[in-house]
Amino acid sequence: MNQLFELLDGENLSRLFAIPKINLTDIIEIIIISFIIYYIMKWIKDTRAWMLFKGIIVLFLVATIASIFNLNTILWIFANTINVGIIAILIVFQPELRRALEQLGRKNFLASIVQFEDQDKGERFSDYTIKSIIKAVFEMSKHKTGALIVIEQEVKLTEYERTGIPVDAIVSNQILMNIFEHNTPLHDGAIIVRNNRIVAATCYLPLSDNMGVSKDLGTRHRAGLGISDVSDSITIIVSEETGGVSIALGGNLIRNVNEEYLENKLKYIQKKSIDVKRFKLWKGRQKNEKNSY
């Protein structure tokens, strides 16, 4: 009883309900930690790691129950396997962890604060390039000519460019249609477009391991999704079976798009590059820029 009275003492109560002093650094830390936790949870839910996360929660509940009821054998097993389990998680989910770090490096908030390379950019490619791509794509769609066109953005695709045959030609609808014509030497594989030029053809792309992809989609669509998983490129896919035109971007596949949709998407990419002045560290975001992904 005396202990209860001591707890109810005015001084102790004032300490218990006192509002802690919060400094500016505390607020900044809370914001940063909240931001990190949010993106970790968002990343976990969009990958196979979500099932792993739910499994970890189940194991945590089992460990809690074992601790409450003094189940020493179970606690001993947990204590001696946790280190091995962490290493196993890192090995099994290495592709997802690598992808998460790549996505972190491509985030716009980094580009809006620090410019890693001094450069002066205008439009990424010309209106002529857009018109040529659209004309070629939908002409091939009419004749059910399969095509895979990868348009490079900020992330360089040199690694995949080396797997193909150098072309270095100005983008035109005639060249695009000729490359993907049946039984021609360059029709198999993907082409990579950088600015206003086709830099390489017959390039090999990584296949997506997304188990949610429809079973009626073939290797061409999986390759388009695969390159969008590891880069910020936009990939245009023409189906050889149906003639349908699809877009792969950011790990997502948008199927059966029309000319207007494709033109709007390419114009968004065209205007997306940021003008950077030399020696300028802090940059404001572009006005009226909308994320249409």
Tab-separated table of C-alpha atoms in Angstrom:
chain	number	residue	atom	x	y	z
A	1	MET	CA	0.000	0.000	0.000
A	2	ASN	CA	2.846	2.343	0.826
A	3	GLN	CA	4.319	1.717	-2.623
A	4	LEU	CA	0.978	2.703	-4.183
A	5	PHE	CA	0.938	5.974	-2.250
A	6	GLU	CA	4.482	6.652	-3.341
A	7	LEU	CA	3.462	6.165	-6.989
A	8	LEU	CA	0.530	8.547	-6.524
A	9	ASP	CA	2.822	11.194	-5.108
A	10	GLY	CA	2.461	14.517	-6.902
A	11	GLU	CA	6.061	14.636	-8.047
A	12	ASN	CA	5.905	11.155	-9.541
A	13	LEU	CA	2.611	11.908	-11.272
A	14	SER	CA	4.029	15.074	-12.791
A	15	ARG	CA	6.980	13.103	-14.153
A	16	LEU	CA	4.671	10.394	-15.508
A	17	PHE	CA	2.400	12.781	-17.428
A	18	ALA	CA	5.010	15.376	-18.297
A	19	ILE	CA	5.217	16.279	-21.992
A	20	PRO	CA	8.735	15.518	-23.197
A	21	LYS	CA	10.716	18.333	-24.721
A	22	ILE	CA	10.846	17.962	-28.488
A	23	ASN	CA	13.602	19.631	-30.450
A	24	LEU	CA	13.820	20.310	-34.161
A	25	THR	CA	16.247	17.397	-34.563
A	26	ASP	CA	13.704	15.068	-32.932
A	27	ILE	CA	11.058	16.110	-35.455
A	28	ILE	CA	13.471	15.586	-38.344
A	29	GLU	CA	14.393	12.130	-37.029
A	30	ILE	CA	10.716	11.163	-36.671
A	31	ILE	CA	9.990	12.258	-40.253
A	32	ILE	CA	13.002	10.398	-41.679
A	33	ILE	CA	12.282	7.183	-39.741
A	34	SER	CA	8.583	7.314	-40.695
A	35	PHE	CA	9.542	7.836	-44.341
A	36	ILE	CA	11.959	4.876	-44.282
A	37	ILE	CA	9.468	2.556	-42.557
A	38	TYR	CA	6.727	3.548	-45.033
A	39	TYR	CA	8.856	2.747	-48.076
A	40	ILE	CA	10.136	-0.504	-46.552
A	41	MET	CA	6.552	-1.633	-45.893
A	42	LYS	CA	5.487	-0.543	-49.385
A	43	TRP	CA	8.414	-2.431	-50.947
A	44	ILE	CA	7.733	-5.542	-48.870
A	45	LYS	CA	4.072	-5.640	-49.917
A	46	ASP	CA	4.948	-5.417	-53.635
A	47	THR	CA	7.396	-8.355	-53.576
A	48	ARG	CA	7.639	-11.969	-52.484
A	49	ALA	CA	9.000	-10.620	-49.190
A	50	TRP	CA	5.392	-9.885	-48.105
A	51	MET	CA	4.785	-13.616	-47.513
A	52	LEU	CA	8.097	-13.800	-45.655
A	53	PHE	CA	7.074	-10.838	-43.498
A	54	LYS	CA	3.834	-12.572	-42.512
A	55	GLY	CA	5.823	-15.707	-41.690
A	56	ILE	CA	8.149	-13.673	-39.450
A	57	ILE	CA	5.116	-12.273	-37.601
A	58	VAL	CA	3.864	-15.836	-36.978
A	59	LEU	CA	7.282	-16.878	-35.654
A	60	PHE	CA	7.383	-13.800	-33.427
A	61	LEU	CA	3.991	-14.738	-31.949
A	62	VAL	CA	5.198	-18.309	-31.337
A	63	ALA	CA	8.331	-16.970	-29.599
A	64	THR	CA	6.171	-14.683	-27.441
A	65	ILE	CA	3.920	-17.559	-26.395
A	66	ALA	CA	6.979	-19.721	-25.662
A	67	SER	CA	8.421	-16.950	-23.490
A	68	ILE	CA	5.165	-16.539	-21.536
A	69	PHE	CA	4.797	-20.259	-20.819
A	70	ASN	CA	8.556	-20.864	-20.312
A	71	LEU	CA	8.893	-23.292	-23.232
A	72	ASN	CA	12.666	-23.438	-22.938
A	73	THR	CA	13.325	-25.855	-25.804
A	74	ILE	CA	11.495	-23.652	-28.325
A	75	LEU	CA	13.285	-20.560	-27.015
A	76	TRP	CA	16.643	-22.356	-27.346
A	77	ILE	CA	15.852	-23.241	-30.979
A	78	PHE	CA	14.933	-19.631	-31.757
A	79	ALA	CA	18.068	-18.284	-30.075
A	80	ASN	CA	20.379	-20.617	-32.007
A	81	THR	CA	18.807	-20.272	-35.453
A	82	ILE	CA	18.121	-16.530	-35.694
A	83	ASN	CA	21.595	-15.664	-37.028
A	84	VAL	CA	21.450	-18.381	-39.683
A	85	GLY	CA	17.910	-17.278	-40.566
A	86	ILE	CA	18.987	-13.689	-41.247
A	87	ILE	CA	21.763	-14.864	-43.589
A	88	ALA	CA	19.312	-17.198	-45.370
A	89	ILE	CA	16.873	-14.326	-45.889
A	90	LEU	CA	19.599	-12.180	-47.459
A	91	ILE	CA	20.544	-15.004	-49.862
A	92	VAL	CA	17.004	-16.001	-50.860
A	93	PHE	CA	15.799	-12.441	-51.395
A	94	GLN	CA	18.976	-11.060	-52.973
A	95	PRO	CA	17.191	-10.134	-56.268
A	96	GLU	CA	14.459	-8.211	-54.409
A	97	LEU	CA	17.008	-6.395	-52.218
A	98	ARG	CA	19.060	-5.441	-55.276
A	99	ARG	CA	15.936	-4.172	-57.044
A	100	ALA	CA	14.938	-2.130	-53.997
A	101	LEU	CA	18.365	-0.432	-53.887
A	102	GLU	CA	18.173	0.274	-57.630
A	103	GLN	CA	14.739	1.843	-57.207
A	104	LEU	CA	16.041	3.904	-54.286
A	105	GLY	CA	18.805	5.255	-56.511
A	106	ARG	CA	16.271	6.198	-59.187
A	107	LYS	CA	13.922	8.087	-56.862
A	108	ASN	CA	13.091	11.628	-57.968
A	109	PHE	CA	13.701	13.077	-54.493
A	110	LEU	CA	17.428	12.385	-54.887
A	111	ALA	CA	17.514	14.044	-58.277
A	112	SER	CA	15.643	17.045	-56.897
A	113	ILE	CA	18.274	17.673	-54.193
A	114	VAL	CA	21.627	16.683	-55.616
A	115	GLN	CA	22.671	16.531	-59.220
A	116	PHE	CA	25.301	13.837	-59.556
A	117	GLU	CA	26.383	14.859	-63.046
A	118	ASP	CA	26.669	18.343	-64.493
A	119	GLN	CA	24.581	18.407	-67.601
A	120	ASP	CA	22.343	20.650	-69.637
A	121	LYS	CA	19.367	18.916	-71.118
A	122	GLY	CA	16.478	20.033	-73.211
A	123	GLU	CA	14.008	17.566	-74.646
A	124	ARG	CA	15.013	13.938	-74.427
A	125	PHE	CA	14.164	13.310	-78.092
A	126	SER	CA	12.467	15.151	-80.937
A	127	ASP	CA	8.848	15.190	-82.096
A	128	TYR	CA	10.016	13.484	-85.282
A	129	THR	CA	11.270	10.533	-83.235
A	130	ILE	CA	7.902	10.258	-81.464
A	131	LYS	CA	5.957	10.350	-84.730
A	132	SER	CA	8.285	7.797	-86.330
A	133	ILE	CA	7.950	5.360	-83.421
A	134	ILE	CA	4.148	5.677	-83.297
A	135	LYS	CA	3.768	5.271	-87.056
A	136	ALA	CA	6.052	2.220	-87.164
A	137	VAL	CA	4.490	0.583	-84.092
A	138	PHE	CA	0.905	0.742	-85.323
A	139	GLU	CA	1.864	-0.184	-88.873
A	140	MET	CA	3.543	-3.300	-87.474
A	141	SER	CA	0.480	-3.855	-85.294
A	142	LYS	CA	-1.742	-4.010	-88.392
A	143	HIS	CA	0.457	-6.685	-89.952
A	144	LYS	CA	1.048	-8.527	-86.625
A	145	THR	CA	4.800	-7.991	-86.795
A	146	GLY	CA	6.354	-8.596	-83.381
A	147	ALA	CA	8.504	-5.768	-82.010
A	148	LEU	CA	10.339	-4.825	-78.834
A	149	ILE	CA	11.476	-1.195	-78.569
A	150	VAL	CA	13.273	-0.036	-75.409
A	151	ILE	CA	13.524	3.737	-74.944
A	152	GLU	CA	16.276	4.697	-72.524
A	153	GLN	CA	15.788	7.393	-69.890
A	154	GLU	CA	18.121	8.256	-66.994
A	155	VAL	CA	19.416	4.730	-66.319
A	156	LYS	CA	21.973	3.792	-68.977
A	157	LEU	CA	21.357	0.464	-70.736
A	158	THR	CA	24.947	-0.071	-71.857
A	159	GLU	CA	25.023	-3.533	-70.253
A	160	TYR	CA	22.164	-4.701	-72.504
A	161	GLU	CA	23.343	-2.684	-75.485
A	162	ARG	CA	26.508	-4.811	-75.570
A	163	THR	CA	24.455	-7.997	-76.034
A	164	GLY	CA	23.177	-6.766	-79.396
A	165	ILE	CA	24.535	-5.507	-82.703
A	166	PRO	CA	25.528	-1.801	-82.911
A	167	VAL	CA	23.323	0.168	-85.302
A	168	ASP	CA	23.723	3.897	-84.520
A	169	ALA	CA	20.973	5.093	-86.868
A	170	ILE	CA	18.521	7.977	-86.685
A	171	VAL	CA	15.069	6.807	-85.602
A	172	SER	CA	12.655	6.605	-88.521
A	173	ASN	CA	9.557	4.537	-89.146
A	174	GLN	CA	11.134	2.910	-92.229
A	175	ILE	CA	14.191	1.703	-90.286
A	176	LEU	CA	12.076	0.420	-87.396
A	177	MET	CA	9.781	-1.529	-89.702
A	178	ASN	CA	12.722	-2.924	-91.648
A	179	ILE	CA	14.507	-4.096	-88.474
A	180	PHE	CA	11.496	-6.070	-87.213
A	181	GLU	CA	10.447	-7.459	-90.607
A	182	HIS	CA	10.191	-11.262	-90.562
A	183	ASN	CA	13.268	-13.235	-91.620
A	184	THR	CA	15.621	-10.236	-91.477
A	185	PRO	CA	18.941	-10.541	-89.587
A	186	LEU	CA	17.995	-7.998	-86.897
A	187	HIS	CA	14.339	-8.825	-86.241
A	188	ASP	CA	14.934	-11.117	-83.246
A	189	GLY	CA	15.427	-9.423	-79.863
A	190	ALA	CA	15.012	-5.815	-78.768
A	191	ILE	CA	16.274	-2.491	-80.059
A	192	ILE	CA	17.501	0.229	-77.706
A	193	VAL	CA	16.703	3.871	-78.480
A	194	ARG	CA	18.833	6.581	-76.903
A	195	ASN	CA	17.776	10.174	-77.572
A	196	ASN	CA	17.072	10.276	-81.329
A	197	ARG	CA	19.114	7.243	-82.347
A	198	ILE	CA	18.781	3.491	-82.458
A	199	VAL	CA	22.001	2.414	-80.764
A	200	ALA	CA	21.671	-1.373	-80.991
A	201	ALA	CA	19.410	-4.182	-82.229
A	202	THR	CA	18.897	-7.872	-81.369
A	203	CYS	CA	19.587	-7.060	-77.700
A	204	TYR	CA	18.879	-9.639	-75.001
A	205	LEU	CA	16.801	-8.419	-72.067
A	206	PRO	CA	16.268	-9.957	-68.609
A	207	LEU	CA	13.001	-11.869	-68.280
A	208	SER	CA	10.597	-10.851	-65.525
A	209	ASP	CA	10.124	-13.381	-62.713
A	210	ASN	CA	6.761	-11.849	-61.751
A	211	MET	CA	4.431	-14.794	-61.120
A	212	GLY	CA	1.394	-12.554	-61.584
A	213	VAL	CA	2.001	-12.082	-65.311
A	214	SER	CA	-0.765	-13.549	-67.466
A	215	LYS	CA	0.048	-16.993	-68.879
A	216	ASP	CA	-1.024	-15.939	-72.374
A	217	LEU	CA	1.915	-13.513	-72.606
A	218	GLY	CA	5.095	-14.770	-74.216
A	219	THR	CA	8.811	-14.104	-73.919
A	220	ARG	CA	8.600	-10.714	-75.655
A	221	HIS	CA	6.272	-9.293	-72.992
A	222	ARG	CA	8.271	-10.856	-70.148
A	223	ALA	CA	11.441	-9.302	-71.547
A	224	GLY	CA	9.738	-5.903	-71.719
A	225	LEU	CA	8.650	-6.261	-68.087
A	226	GLY	CA	12.089	-7.507	-67.084
A	227	ILE	CA	13.947	-4.459	-68.399
A	228	SER	CA	11.362	-2.180	-66.753
A	229	ASP	CA	12.097	-3.896	-63.416
A	230	VAL	CA	15.800	-3.025	-63.518
A	231	SER	CA	15.678	0.404	-65.202
A	232	ASP	CA	13.442	3.431	-65.738
A	233	SER	CA	13.128	2.734	-69.471
A	234	ILE	CA	9.814	2.634	-71.297
A	235	THR	CA	9.382	-0.427	-73.513
A	236	ILE	CA	6.909	-0.718	-76.392
A	237	ILE	CA	5.832	-4.259	-77.247
A	238	VAL	CA	3.934	-5.338	-80.358
A	239	SER	CA	2.412	-8.802	-80.086
A	240	GLU	CA	3.101	-11.152	-82.971
A	241	GLU	CA	-0.014	-13.223	-82.171
A	242	THR	CA	-2.643	-10.483	-81.719
A	243	GLY	CA	-0.993	-7.308	-83.001
A	244	GLY	CA	-1.808	-5.615	-79.694
A	245	VAL	CA	0.451	-2.796	-78.497
A	246	SER	CA	1.590	-2.790	-74.863
A	247	ILE	CA	3.817	-0.583	-72.710
A	248	ALA	CA	6.099	-1.814	-69.926
A	249	LEU	CA	7.138	0.817	-67.400
A	250	GLY	CA	8.243	0.573	-63.777
A	251	GLY	CA	7.499	-3.151	-63.575
A	252	ASN	CA	3.922	-2.652	-64.828
A	253	LEU	CA	2.437	-3.747	-68.149
A	254	ILE	CA	-0.239	-1.620	-69.819
A	255	ARG	CA	-1.880	-3.674	-72.559
A	256	ASN	CA	-3.750	-2.758	-75.752
A	257	VAL	CA	-2.920	0.946	-75.809
A	258	ASN	CA	-4.009	3.191	-78.684
A	259	GLU	CA	-2.053	5.809	-80.638
A	260	GLU	CA	-3.218	8.710	-78.458
A	261	TYR	CA	-2.180	6.995	-75.224
A	262	LEU	CA	1.249	6.056	-76.594
A	263	GLU	CA	1.814	9.573	-77.921
A	264	ASN	CA	0.930	11.142	-74.558
A	265	LYS	CA	3.256	8.740	-72.741
A	266	LEU	CA	6.174	9.460	-75.090
A	267	LYS	CA	5.598	13.218	-74.850
A	268	TYR	CA	5.646	12.960	-71.066
A	269	ILE	CA	8.992	11.160	-71.249
A	270	GLN	CA	10.215	13.730	-73.775
A	271	LYS	CA	9.526	16.675	-71.461
A	272	LYS	CA	10.603	14.887	-68.287
A	273	SER	CA	14.307	15.741	-68.461
A	274	ILE	CA	15.418	18.512	-66.094
A	275	ASP	CA	17.399	21.590	-67.120
A	276	VAL	CA	20.382	21.833	-64.822
A	277	LYS	CA	22.605	24.888	-64.460
A	278	ARG	CA	26.281	24.319	-63.822
A	279	PHE	CA	27.312	24.416	-60.125
A	280	LYS	CA	23.666	24.398	-59.010
A	281	LEU	CA	23.054	21.988	-56.124
A	282	TRP	CA	19.463	22.593	-55.063
A	283	LYS	CA	16.749	22.432	-57.697
A	284	GLY	CA	13.013	22.961	-57.567
A	285	ARG	CA	10.627	20.469	-59.116
A	286	GLN	CA	9.160	21.191	-62.506
A	287	LYS	CA	5.900	23.061	-62.368
A	288	ASN	CA	2.738	21.196	-63.262
A	289	GLU	CA	4.675	17.927	-63.567
A	290	LYS	CA	2.339	15.017	-63.068
A	291	ASN	CA	3.221	11.415	-62.554
A	292	SER	CA	1.116	9.514	-65.053
A	293	TYR	CA	2.524	6.116	-64.197
